Amino acid sequence: MRIIPSSASLEHERAHAVTLGIFDGVHLGHQMLVNTAVGLARKEHIASLAYTFTPHPAQVLVPAKAPKLLEPVEVRIERLQALGVDAVLLERFSAEFAAISPERFVDELLLGKLCAKHVVVGEGFSFGAGGKGTTALLTEHCAAAGATVHVIPPVVAEGGRVSSTRIRTLVGEGRIPEAEALLGHPVELLGLAMRGNQRGKGMGFATANLAIANDLLPKQGVYAAFANGPFGRFPAVVNIGTNPTFGGQEMRVEAHLLDFEARELYGITMALALVGRLREERKFDGPK
Protein backbone atom coordinates (compact mmCIF):
# COMPACT_ATOMS: atom_id res chain seq x y z
CA MET A 1 0.00 0.00 0.00
CA ARG A 2 1.32 3.42 -0.94
CA ILE A 3 0.62 6.74 0.75
CA ILE A 4 0.63 9.38 -1.97
CA PRO A 5 0.96 13.07 -1.10
CA SER A 6 -1.35 15.33 -3.07
CA SER A 7 1.65 16.97 -4.76
CA ALA A 8 2.78 13.69 -6.34
CA SER A 9 2.35 13.13 -10.06
CA LEU A 10 0.32 10.11 -11.11
CA GLU A 11 0.71 10.58 -14.84
CA HIS A 12 0.97 7.37 -16.85
CA GLU A 13 -0.36 5.36 -13.89
CA ARG A 14 -2.93 2.65 -14.55
CA ALA A 15 -6.64 3.20 -14.06
CA HIS A 16 -8.09 3.39 -10.56
CA ALA A 17 -11.24 2.54 -8.67
CA VAL A 18 -11.44 5.55 -6.36
CA THR A 19 -13.42 6.15 -3.20
CA LEU A 20 -13.48 9.57 -1.55
CA GLY A 21 -14.13 10.89 1.90
CA ILE A 22 -12.80 12.08 5.23
CA PHE A 23 -13.25 8.53 6.57
CA ASP A 24 -12.99 9.67 10.20
CA GLY A 25 -13.03 6.50 12.26
CA VAL A 26 -13.27 4.28 9.16
CA HIS A 27 -16.62 3.04 10.41
CA LEU A 28 -18.99 0.47 8.90
CA GLY A 29 -20.24 2.91 6.28
CA HIS A 30 -16.73 3.84 5.22
CA GLN A 31 -15.80 0.19 5.09
CA MET A 32 -18.65 -0.43 2.66
CA LEU A 33 -17.28 2.28 0.34
CA VAL A 34 -13.71 1.02 0.50
CA ASN A 35 -14.69 -2.63 0.11
CA THR A 36 -16.75 -1.74 -2.97
CA ALA A 37 -13.81 0.10 -4.56
CA VAL A 38 -11.39 -2.72 -3.75
CA GLY A 39 -13.81 -5.29 -5.16
CA LEU A 40 -14.27 -3.37 -8.41
CA ALA A 41 -10.52 -2.91 -8.77
CA ARG A 42 -9.77 -6.57 -8.27
CA LYS A 43 -12.52 -7.63 -10.66
CA GLU A 44 -11.12 -5.43 -13.44
CA HIS A 45 -7.43 -5.79 -12.56
CA ILE A 46 -6.93 -2.10 -11.87
CA ALA A 47 -5.68 -0.30 -8.76
CA SER A 48 -7.86 0.75 -5.83
CA LEU A 49 -7.34 4.12 -4.19
CA ALA A 50 -8.81 5.87 -1.16
CA TYR A 51 -8.77 9.66 -1.55
CA THR A 52 -8.91 11.38 1.83
CA PHE A 53 -8.27 14.83 3.24
CA THR A 54 -6.49 16.52 6.13
CA PRO A 55 -7.32 18.64 7.98
CA HIS A 56 -11.09 18.26 8.06
CA PRO A 57 -12.59 20.80 5.61
CA ALA A 58 -14.54 22.46 8.41
CA GLN A 59 -11.30 23.26 10.19
CA VAL A 60 -10.38 25.43 7.20
CA LEU A 61 -13.78 26.81 6.20
CA VAL A 62 -15.67 27.14 9.52
CA PRO A 63 -13.19 26.46 12.35
CA ALA A 64 -15.70 27.30 15.09
CA LYS A 65 -17.93 24.45 13.91
CA ALA A 66 -15.22 21.91 13.12
CA PRO A 67 -15.75 18.52 14.76
CA LYS A 68 -13.18 16.89 17.00
CA LEU A 69 -12.01 13.90 14.99
CA LEU A 70 -12.22 10.36 16.31
CA GLU A 71 -8.66 9.39 15.34
CA PRO A 72 -5.40 10.90 14.09
CA VAL A 73 -4.86 10.80 10.34
CA GLU A 74 -2.09 8.20 10.63
CA VAL A 75 -4.54 5.78 12.28
CA ARG A 76 -7.07 6.49 9.54
CA ILE A 77 -4.49 5.55 6.93
CA GLU A 78 -3.62 2.33 8.77
CA ARG A 79 -7.30 1.33 8.84
CA LEU A 80 -7.69 2.03 5.12
CA GLN A 81 -4.58 -0.05 4.49
CA ALA A 82 -6.04 -2.94 6.48
CA LEU A 83 -9.08 -2.93 4.16
CA GLY A 84 -6.82 -3.72 1.21
CA VAL A 85 -6.60 -0.52 -0.83
CA ASP A 86 -3.58 -0.31 -3.10
CA ALA A 87 -2.94 3.35 -2.30
CA VAL A 88 -4.14 6.25 -0.18
CA LEU A 89 -4.01 9.77 -1.61
CA LEU A 90 -3.76 12.24 1.26
CA GLU A 91 -4.92 15.66 0.11
CA ARG A 92 -3.86 18.69 2.14
CA PHE A 93 -7.11 20.63 2.38
CA SER A 94 -6.69 24.39 2.10
CA ALA A 95 -8.68 27.47 1.13
CA GLU A 96 -7.16 27.23 -2.35
CA PHE A 97 -8.20 23.61 -2.72
CA ALA A 98 -11.69 24.45 -1.47
CA ALA A 99 -12.06 27.01 -4.26
CA ILE A 100 -11.69 24.42 -7.04
CA SER A 101 -14.93 24.15 -9.01
CA PRO A 102 -16.78 20.81 -9.02
CA GLU A 103 -16.21 20.42 -12.76
CA ARG A 104 -12.48 21.03 -12.47
CA PHE A 105 -12.22 18.63 -9.54
CA VAL A 106 -13.79 15.84 -11.58
CA ASP A 107 -12.09 16.53 -14.90
CA GLU A 108 -8.59 17.41 -13.71
CA LEU A 109 -8.20 15.39 -10.53
CA LEU A 110 -10.47 12.35 -10.65
CA LEU A 111 -10.45 11.69 -14.38
CA GLY A 112 -7.13 13.34 -15.24
CA LYS A 113 -4.66 12.80 -12.43
CA LEU A 114 -6.20 9.61 -11.02
CA CYS A 115 -7.46 8.05 -14.25
CA ALA A 116 -10.60 6.99 -12.38
CA LYS A 117 -12.54 4.23 -14.09
CA HIS A 118 -14.84 3.73 -11.11
CA VAL A 119 -15.74 6.30 -8.45
CA VAL A 120 -17.41 5.13 -5.25
CA VAL A 121 -19.16 7.65 -2.97
CA GLY A 122 -21.91 7.74 -0.39
CA GLU A 123 -25.36 9.25 -0.80
CA GLY A 124 -25.29 12.98 -0.22
CA PHE A 125 -21.62 13.28 -1.19
CA SER A 126 -20.76 16.87 -2.14
CA PHE A 127 -17.56 18.42 -3.38
CA GLY A 128 -16.00 21.43 -5.04
CA ALA A 129 -16.33 25.14 -4.31
CA GLY A 130 -19.26 25.83 -2.01
CA GLY A 131 -20.05 22.11 -1.86
CA LYS A 132 -21.99 22.57 -5.10
CA GLY A 133 -20.81 19.34 -6.65
CA THR A 134 -23.49 16.63 -6.44
CA THR A 135 -23.56 12.94 -7.22
CA ALA A 136 -25.63 13.80 -10.30
CA LEU A 137 -22.93 16.15 -11.61
CA LEU A 138 -20.25 13.60 -10.74
CA THR A 139 -22.12 10.86 -12.59
CA GLU A 140 -22.66 13.03 -15.67
CA HIS A 141 -19.03 14.11 -16.00
CA CYS A 142 -17.65 10.65 -15.33
CA ALA A 143 -20.03 8.99 -17.81
CA ALA A 144 -18.87 11.38 -20.54
CA ALA A 145 -15.33 10.08 -19.96
CA GLY A 146 -16.32 6.41 -19.78
CA ALA A 147 -16.10 6.15 -15.97
CA THR A 148 -18.81 4.75 -13.71
CA VAL A 149 -20.00 6.31 -10.46
CA HIS A 150 -21.33 4.03 -7.73
CA VAL A 151 -23.49 5.78 -5.12
CA ILE A 152 -23.69 3.62 -2.01
CA PRO A 153 -26.68 4.00 0.36
CA PRO A 154 -26.04 4.57 4.08
CA VAL A 155 -25.28 1.62 6.30
CA VAL A 156 -27.91 1.24 9.02
CA ALA A 157 -26.97 -0.36 12.34
CA GLU A 158 -28.19 -0.23 15.94
CA GLY A 159 -31.37 1.53 14.94
CA GLY A 160 -29.98 4.31 12.79
CA ARG A 161 -27.64 5.52 10.09
CA VAL A 162 -23.96 4.94 10.76
CA SER A 163 -22.07 8.24 10.67
CA SER A 164 -18.96 9.77 12.19
CA THR A 165 -21.16 12.42 13.83
CA ARG A 166 -23.29 9.79 15.57
CA ILE A 167 -20.19 7.93 16.74
CA ARG A 168 -18.56 11.11 18.05
CA THR A 169 -21.67 11.73 20.17
CA LEU A 170 -21.54 8.21 21.60
CA VAL A 171 -17.83 8.47 22.41
CA GLY A 172 -18.32 11.88 24.00
CA GLU A 173 -21.01 10.36 26.23
CA GLY A 174 -18.77 7.44 27.19
CA ARG A 175 -21.00 4.89 25.44
CA ILE A 176 -18.12 2.80 24.21
CA PRO A 177 -19.79 -0.53 23.28
CA GLU A 178 -22.40 1.33 21.20
CA ALA A 179 -19.72 3.31 19.41
CA GLU A 180 -17.71 0.16 18.75
CA ALA A 181 -20.75 -1.51 17.19
CA LEU A 182 -20.92 1.29 14.60
CA LEU A 183 -17.19 1.49 14.04
CA GLY A 184 -16.70 -2.23 13.51
CA HIS A 185 -13.51 -1.99 15.58
CA PRO A 186 -12.59 -0.79 19.09
CA VAL A 187 -12.63 2.84 20.14
CA GLU A 188 -8.92 3.61 20.47
CA LEU A 189 -6.85 6.37 22.00
CA LEU A 190 -3.31 6.76 20.68
CA GLY A 191 -0.80 8.26 23.07
CA LEU A 192 2.85 8.76 23.93
CA ALA A 193 3.82 7.86 27.51
CA MET A 194 5.25 10.89 29.29
CA ARG A 195 7.05 11.20 32.60
CA GLY A 196 4.53 11.63 35.40
CA ASN A 197 4.75 11.83 39.14
CA GLN A 198 5.56 8.10 39.54
CA ARG A 199 2.64 7.50 41.95
CA GLY A 200 1.62 4.29 40.18
CA LYS A 201 5.14 2.92 40.40
CA GLY A 202 5.20 3.67 44.10
CA MET A 203 1.95 1.74 44.56
CA GLY A 204 3.26 -1.29 42.68
CA PHE A 205 1.61 -1.05 39.25
CA ALA A 206 2.73 0.28 35.88
CA THR A 207 1.20 3.64 35.02
CA ALA A 208 1.49 5.53 31.76
CA ASN A 209 0.63 9.23 31.65
CA LEU A 210 -0.25 9.72 28.02
CA ALA A 211 -0.06 12.65 25.63
CA ILE A 212 -3.08 11.73 23.50
CA ALA A 213 -3.07 12.32 19.73
CA ASN A 214 -6.87 12.04 19.41
CA ASP A 215 -8.86 15.26 19.18
CA LEU A 216 -11.89 13.73 20.86
CA LEU A 217 -11.77 12.22 24.34
CA PRO A 218 -14.54 10.13 25.88
CA LYS A 219 -16.51 11.45 28.82
CA GLN A 220 -14.49 11.77 32.01
CA GLY A 221 -14.39 8.60 34.02
CA VAL A 222 -12.69 5.26 34.53
CA TYR A 223 -12.60 2.79 31.65
CA ALA A 224 -11.66 -0.83 31.11
CA ALA A 225 -9.27 -1.18 28.19
CA PHE A 226 -6.47 -3.11 26.56
CA ALA A 227 -3.11 -1.40 26.11
CA ASN A 228 -1.33 -2.35 22.89
CA GLY A 229 2.26 -1.46 22.08
CA PRO A 230 5.75 -2.80 21.49
CA PHE A 231 5.45 -4.46 24.90
CA GLY A 232 2.50 -6.61 23.74
CA ARG A 233 -1.13 -6.47 24.83
CA PHE A 234 -2.21 -6.06 28.44
CA PRO A 235 -5.49 -5.34 30.22
CA ALA A 236 -5.61 -1.82 31.63
CA VAL A 237 -7.68 0.57 33.68
CA VAL A 238 -7.76 4.03 32.14
CA ASN A 239 -8.61 7.21 34.00
CA ILE A 240 -9.75 10.17 31.89
CA GLY A 241 -10.05 13.28 33.99
CA THR A 242 -8.27 15.64 36.35
CA ASN A 243 -7.23 13.14 39.05
CA PRO A 244 -8.99 15.04 41.89
CA THR A 245 -7.56 12.75 44.59
CA PHE A 246 -4.21 14.43 44.05
CA GLY A 247 -5.61 17.91 43.43
CA GLY A 248 -5.30 17.81 39.67
CA GLN A 249 -6.93 20.42 37.46
CA GLU A 250 -5.79 19.65 33.91
CA MET A 251 -7.43 16.92 31.83
CA ARG A 252 -5.20 13.85 31.75
CA VAL A 253 -5.29 10.29 30.48
CA GLU A 254 -3.58 7.72 32.70
CA ALA A 255 -3.41 4.02 31.90
CA HIS A 256 -2.72 1.52 34.66
CA LEU A 257 -1.48 -1.70 33.04
CA LEU A 258 -2.46 -4.90 34.84
CA ASP A 259 -0.37 -8.08 35.04
CA PHE A 260 2.52 -6.07 33.65
CA GLU A 261 5.98 -6.63 35.03
CA ALA A 262 7.80 -3.48 36.08
CA ARG A 263 9.23 -1.88 32.94
CA GLU A 264 9.86 1.69 31.92
CA LEU A 265 7.00 2.97 29.76
CA TYR A 266 8.30 6.49 29.21
CA GLY A 267 8.69 7.33 25.52
CA ILE A 268 6.56 4.42 24.30
CA THR A 269 3.58 5.00 22.00
CA MET A 270 0.61 2.82 22.82
CA ALA A 271 -2.98 2.39 21.68
CA LEU A 272 -5.68 2.04 24.31
CA ALA A 273 -8.57 -0.05 23.01
CA LEU A 274 -11.44 0.94 25.28
CA VAL A 275 -13.88 -1.74 26.37
CA GLY A 276 -16.35 0.20 28.47
CA ARG A 277 -16.87 2.91 31.06
CA LEU A 278 -16.71 1.56 34.61
CA ARG A 279 -17.66 4.59 36.67
CA GLU A 280 -17.33 8.33 37.20
CA GLU A 281 -14.01 9.75 38.28
CA ARG A 282 -13.98 10.06 42.09
CA LYS A 283 -11.98 11.90 44.70
CA PHE A 284 -10.58 9.63 47.39
CA ASP A 285 -8.97 10.52 50.71
CA GLY A 286 -5.64 9.30 49.37
CA PRO A 287 -3.94 6.53 47.37
CA LYS A 288 -5.76 3.18 47.57
Coordinates of C-alpha atoms in Angstrom, one line a residue:
M1 CA 0.0 0.0 0.0
R2 CA 1.3 3.4 -0.9
I3 CA 0.6 6.7 0.8
I4 CA 0.6 9.4 -2.0
P5 CA 1.0 13.1 -1.1
S6 CA -1.3 15.3 -3.1
S7 CA 1.7 17.0 -4.8
A8 CA 2.8 13.7 -6.3
S9 CA 2.4 13.1 -10.1
L10 CA 0.3 10.1 -11.1
E11 CA 0.7 10.6 -14.8
H12 CA 1.0 7.4 -16.8
E13 CA -0.4 5.4 -13.9
R14 CA -2.9 2.7 -14.6
A15 CA -6.6 3.2 -14.1
H16 CA -8.1 3.4 -10.6
A17 CA -11.2 2.5 -8.7
V18 CA -11.4 5.5 -6.4
T19 CA -13.4 6.2 -3.2
L20 CA -13.5 9.6 -1.6
G21 CA -14.1 10.9 1.9
I22 CA -12.8 12.1 5.2
F23 CA -13.3 8.5 6.6
D24 CA -13.0 9.7 10.2
G25 CA -13.0 6.5 12.3
V26 CA -13.3 4.3 9.2
H27 CA -16.6 3.0 10.4
L28 CA -19.0 0.5 8.9
G29 CA -20.2 2.9 6.3
H30 CA -16.7 3.8 5.2
Q31 CA -15.8 0.2 5.1
M32 CA -18.7 -0.4 2.7
L33 CA -17.3 2.3 0.3
V34 CA -13.7 1.0 0.5
N35 CA -14.7 -2.6 0.1
T36 CA -16.8 -1.7 -3.0
A37 CA -13.8 0.1 -4.6
V38 CA -11.4 -2.7 -3.7
G39 CA -13.8 -5.3 -5.2
L40 CA -14.3 -3.4 -8.4
A41 CA -10.5 -2.9 -8.8
R42 CA -9.8 -6.6 -8.3
K43 CA -12.5 -7.6 -10.7
E44 CA -11.1 -5.4 -13.4
H45 CA -7.4 -5.8 -12.6
I46 CA -6.9 -2.1 -11.9
A47 CA -5.7 -0.3 -8.8
S48 CA -7.9 0.7 -5.8
L49 CA -7.3 4.1 -4.2
A50 CA -8.8 5.9 -1.2
Y51 CA -8.8 9.7 -1.5
T52 CA -8.9 11.4 1.8
F53 CA -8.3 14.8 3.2
T54 CA -6.5 16.5 6.1
P55 CA -7.3 18.6 8.0
H56 CA -11.1 18.3 8.1
P57 CA -12.6 20.8 5.6
A58 CA -14.5 22.5 8.4
Q59 CA -11.3 23.3 10.2
V60 CA -10.4 25.4 7.2
L61 CA -13.8 26.8 6.2
V62 CA -15.7 27.1 9.5
P63 CA -13.2 26.5 12.4
A64 CA -15.7 27.3 15.1
K65 CA -17.9 24.4 13.9
A66 CA -15.2 21.9 13.1
P67 CA -15.7 18.5 14.8
K68 CA -13.2 16.9 17.0
L69 CA -12.0 13.9 15.0
L70 CA -12.2 10.4 16.3
E71 CA -8.7 9.4 15.3
P72 CA -5.4 10.9 14.1
V73 CA -4.9 10.8 10.3
E74 CA -2.1 8.2 10.6
V75 CA -4.5 5.8 12.3
R76 CA -7.1 6.5 9.5
I77 CA -4.5 5.6 6.9
E78 CA -3.6 2.3 8.8
R79 CA -7.3 1.3 8.8
L80 CA -7.7 2.0 5.1
Q81 CA -4.6 0.0 4.5
A82 CA -6.0 -2.9 6.5
L83 CA -9.1 -2.9 4.2
G84 CA -6.8 -3.7 1.2
V85 CA -6.6 -0.5 -0.8
D86 CA -3.6 -0.3 -3.1
A87 CA -2.9 3.4 -2.3
V88 CA -4.1 6.3 -0.2
L89 CA -4.0 9.8 -1.6
L90 CA -3.8 12.2 1.3
E91 CA -4.9 15.7 0.1
R92 CA -3.9 18.7 2.1
F93 CA -7.1 20.6 2.4
S94 CA -6.7 24.4 2.1
A95 CA -8.7 27.5 1.1
E96 CA -7.2 27.2 -2.3
F97 CA -8.2 23.6 -2.7
A98 CA -11.7 24.4 -1.5
A99 CA -12.1 27.0 -4.3
I100 CA -11.7 24.4 -7.0
S101 CA -14.9 24.1 -9.0
P102 CA -16.8 20.8 -9.0
E103 CA -16.2 20.4 -12.8
R104 CA -12.5 21.0 -12.5
F105 CA -12.2 18.6 -9.5
V106 CA -13.8 15.8 -11.6
D107 CA -12.1 16.5 -14.9
E108 CA -8.6 17.4 -13.7
L109 CA -8.2 15.4 -10.5
L110 CA -10.5 12.3 -10.6
L111 CA -10.5 11.7 -14.4
G112 CA -7.1 13.3 -15.2
K113 CA -4.7 12.8 -12.4
L114 CA -6.2 9.6 -11.0
C115 CA -7.5 8.0 -14.3
A116 CA -10.6 7.0 -12.4
K117 CA -12.5 4.2 -14.1
H118 CA -14.8 3.7 -11.1
V119 CA -15.7 6.3 -8.5
V120 CA -17.4 5.1 -5.2
V121 CA -19.2 7.7 -3.0
G122 CA -21.9 7.7 -0.4
E123 CA -25.4 9.2 -0.8
G124 CA -25.3 13.0 -0.2
F125 CA -21.6 13.3 -1.2
S126 CA -20.8 16.9 -2.1
F127 CA -17.6 18.4 -3.4
G128 CA -16.0 21.4 -5.0
A129 CA -16.3 25.1 -4.3
G130 CA -19.3 25.8 -2.0
G131 CA -20.1 22.1 -1.9
K132 CA -22.0 22.6 -5.1
G133 CA -20.8 19.3 -6.7
T134 CA -23.5 16.6 -6.4
T135 CA -23.6 12.9 -7.2
A136 CA -25.6 13.8 -10.3
L137 CA -22.9 16.1 -11.6
L138 CA -20.2 13.6 -10.7
T139 CA -22.1 10.9 -12.6
E140 CA -22.7 13.0 -15.7
H141 CA -19.0 14.1 -16.0
C142 CA -17.7 10.6 -15.3
A143 CA -20.0 9.0 -17.8
A144 CA -18.9 11.4 -20.5
A145 CA -15.3 10.1 -20.0
G146 CA -16.3 6.4 -19.8
A147 CA -16.1 6.1 -16.0
T148 CA -18.8 4.8 -13.7
V149 CA -20.0 6.3 -10.5
H150 CA -21.3 4.0 -7.7
V151 CA -23.5 5.8 -5.1
I152 CA -23.7 3.6 -2.0
P153 CA -26.7 4.0 0.4
P154 CA -26.0 4.6 4.1
V155 CA -25.3 1.6 6.3
V156 CA -27.9 1.2 9.0
A157 CA -27.0 -0.4 12.3
E158 CA -28.2 -0.2 15.9
G159 CA -31.4 1.5 14.9
G160 CA -30.0 4.3 12.8
R161 CA -27.6 5.5 10.1
V162 CA -24.0 4.9 10.8
S163 CA -22.1 8.2 10.7
S164 CA -19.0 9.8 12.2
T165 CA -21.2 12.4 13.8
R166 CA -23.3 9.8 15.6
I167 CA -20.2 7.9 16.7
R168 CA -18.6 11.1 18.0
T169 CA -21.7 11.7 20.2
L170 CA -21.5 8.2 21.6
V171 CA -17.8 8.5 22.4
G172 CA -18.3 11.9 24.0
E173 CA -21.0 10.4 26.2
G174 CA -18.8 7.4 27.2
R175 CA -21.0 4.9 25.4
I176 CA -18.1 2.8 24.2
P177 CA -19.8 -0.5 23.3
E178 CA -22.4 1.3 21.2
A179 CA -19.7 3.3 19.4
E180 CA -17.7 0.2 18.8
A181 CA -20.8 -1.5 17.2
L182 CA -20.9 1.3 14.6
L183 CA -17.2 1.5 14.0
G184 CA -16.7 -2.2 13.5
H185 CA -13.5 -2.0 15.6
P186 CA -12.6 -0.8 19.1
V187 CA -12.6 2.8 20.1
E188 CA -8.9 3.6 20.5
L189 CA -6.8 6.4 22.0
L190 CA -3.3 6.8 20.7
G191 CA -0.8 8.3 23.1
L192 CA 2.9 8.8 23.9
A193 CA 3.8 7.9 27.5
M194 CA 5.2 10.9 29.3
R195 CA 7.0 11.2 32.6
G196 CA 4.5 11.6 35.4
N197 CA 4.8 11.8 39.1
Q198 CA 5.6 8.1 39.5
R199 CA 2.6 7.5 42.0
G200 CA 1.6 4.3 40.2
K201 CA 5.1 2.9 40.4
G202 CA 5.2 3.7 44.1
M203 CA 2.0 1.7 44.6
G204 CA 3.3 -1.3 42.7
F205 CA 1.6 -1.1 39.2
A206 CA 2.7 0.3 35.9
T207 CA 1.2 3.6 35.0
A208 CA 1.5 5.5 31.8
N209 CA 0.6 9.2 31.7
L210 CA -0.3 9.7 28.0
A211 CA -0.1 12.7 25.6
I212 CA -3.1 11.7 23.5
A213 CA -3.1 12.3 19.7
N214 CA -6.9 12.0 19.4
D215 CA -8.9 15.3 19.2
L216 CA -11.9 13.7 20.9
L217 CA -11.8 12.2 24.3
P218 CA -14.5 10.1 25.9
K219 CA -16.5 11.4 28.8
Q220 CA -14.5 11.8 32.0
G221 CA -14.4 8.6 34.0
V222 CA -12.7 5.3 34.5
Y223 CA -12.6 2.8 31.7
A224 CA -11.7 -0.8 31.1
A225 CA -9.3 -1.2 28.2
F226 CA -6.5 -3.1 26.6
A227 CA -3.1 -1.4 26.1
N228 CA -1.3 -2.4 22.9
G229 CA 2.3 -1.5 22.1
P230 CA 5.7 -2.8 21.5
F231 CA 5.4 -4.5 24.9
G232 CA 2.5 -6.6 23.7
R233 CA -1.1 -6.5 24.8
F234 CA -2.2 -6.1 28.4
P235 CA -5.5 -5.3 30.2
A236 CA -5.6 -1.8 31.6
V237 CA -7.7 0.6 33.7
V238 CA -7.8 4.0 32.1
N239 CA -8.6 7.2 34.0
I240 CA -9.7 10.2 31.9
G241 CA -10.0 13.3 34.0
T242 CA -8.3 15.6 36.4
N243 CA -7.2 13.1 39.0
P244 CA -9.0 15.0 41.9
T245 CA -7.6 12.7 44.6
F246 CA -4.2 14.4 44.0
G247 CA -5.6 17.9 43.4
G248 CA -5.3 17.8 39.7
Q249 CA -6.9 20.4 37.5
E250 CA -5.8 19.6 33.9
M251 CA -7.4 16.9 31.8
R252 CA -5.2 13.9 31.7
V253 CA -5.3 10.3 30.5
E254 CA -3.6 7.7 32.7
A255 CA -3.4 4.0 31.9
H256 CA -2.7 1.5 34.7
L257 CA -1.5 -1.7 33.0
L258 CA -2.5 -4.9 34.8
D259 CA -0.4 -8.1 35.0
F260 CA 2.5 -6.1 33.7
E261 CA 6.0 -6.6 35.0
A262 CA 7.8 -3.5 36.1
R263 CA 9.2 -1.9 32.9
E264 CA 9.9 1.7 31.9
L265 CA 7.0 3.0 29.8
Y266 CA 8.3 6.5 29.2
G267 CA 8.7 7.3 25.5
I268 CA 6.6 4.4 24.3
T269 CA 3.6 5.0 22.0
M270 CA 0.6 2.8 22.8
A271 CA -3.0 2.4 21.7
L272 CA -5.7 2.0 24.3
A273 CA -8.6 -0.1 23.0
L274 CA -11.4 0.9 25.3
V275 CA -13.9 -1.7 26.4
G276 CA -16.4 0.2 28.5
R277 CA -16.9 2.9 31.1
L278 CA -16.7 1.6 34.6
R279 CA -17.7 4.6 36.7
E280 CA -17.3 8.3 37.2
E281 CA -14.0 9.8 38.3
R282 CA -14.0 10.1 42.1
K283 CA -12.0 11.9 44.7
F284 CA -10.6 9.6 47.4
D285 CA -9.0 10.5 50.7
G286 CA -5.6 9.3 49.4
P287 CA -3.9 6.5 47.4
K288 CA -5.8 3.2 47.6

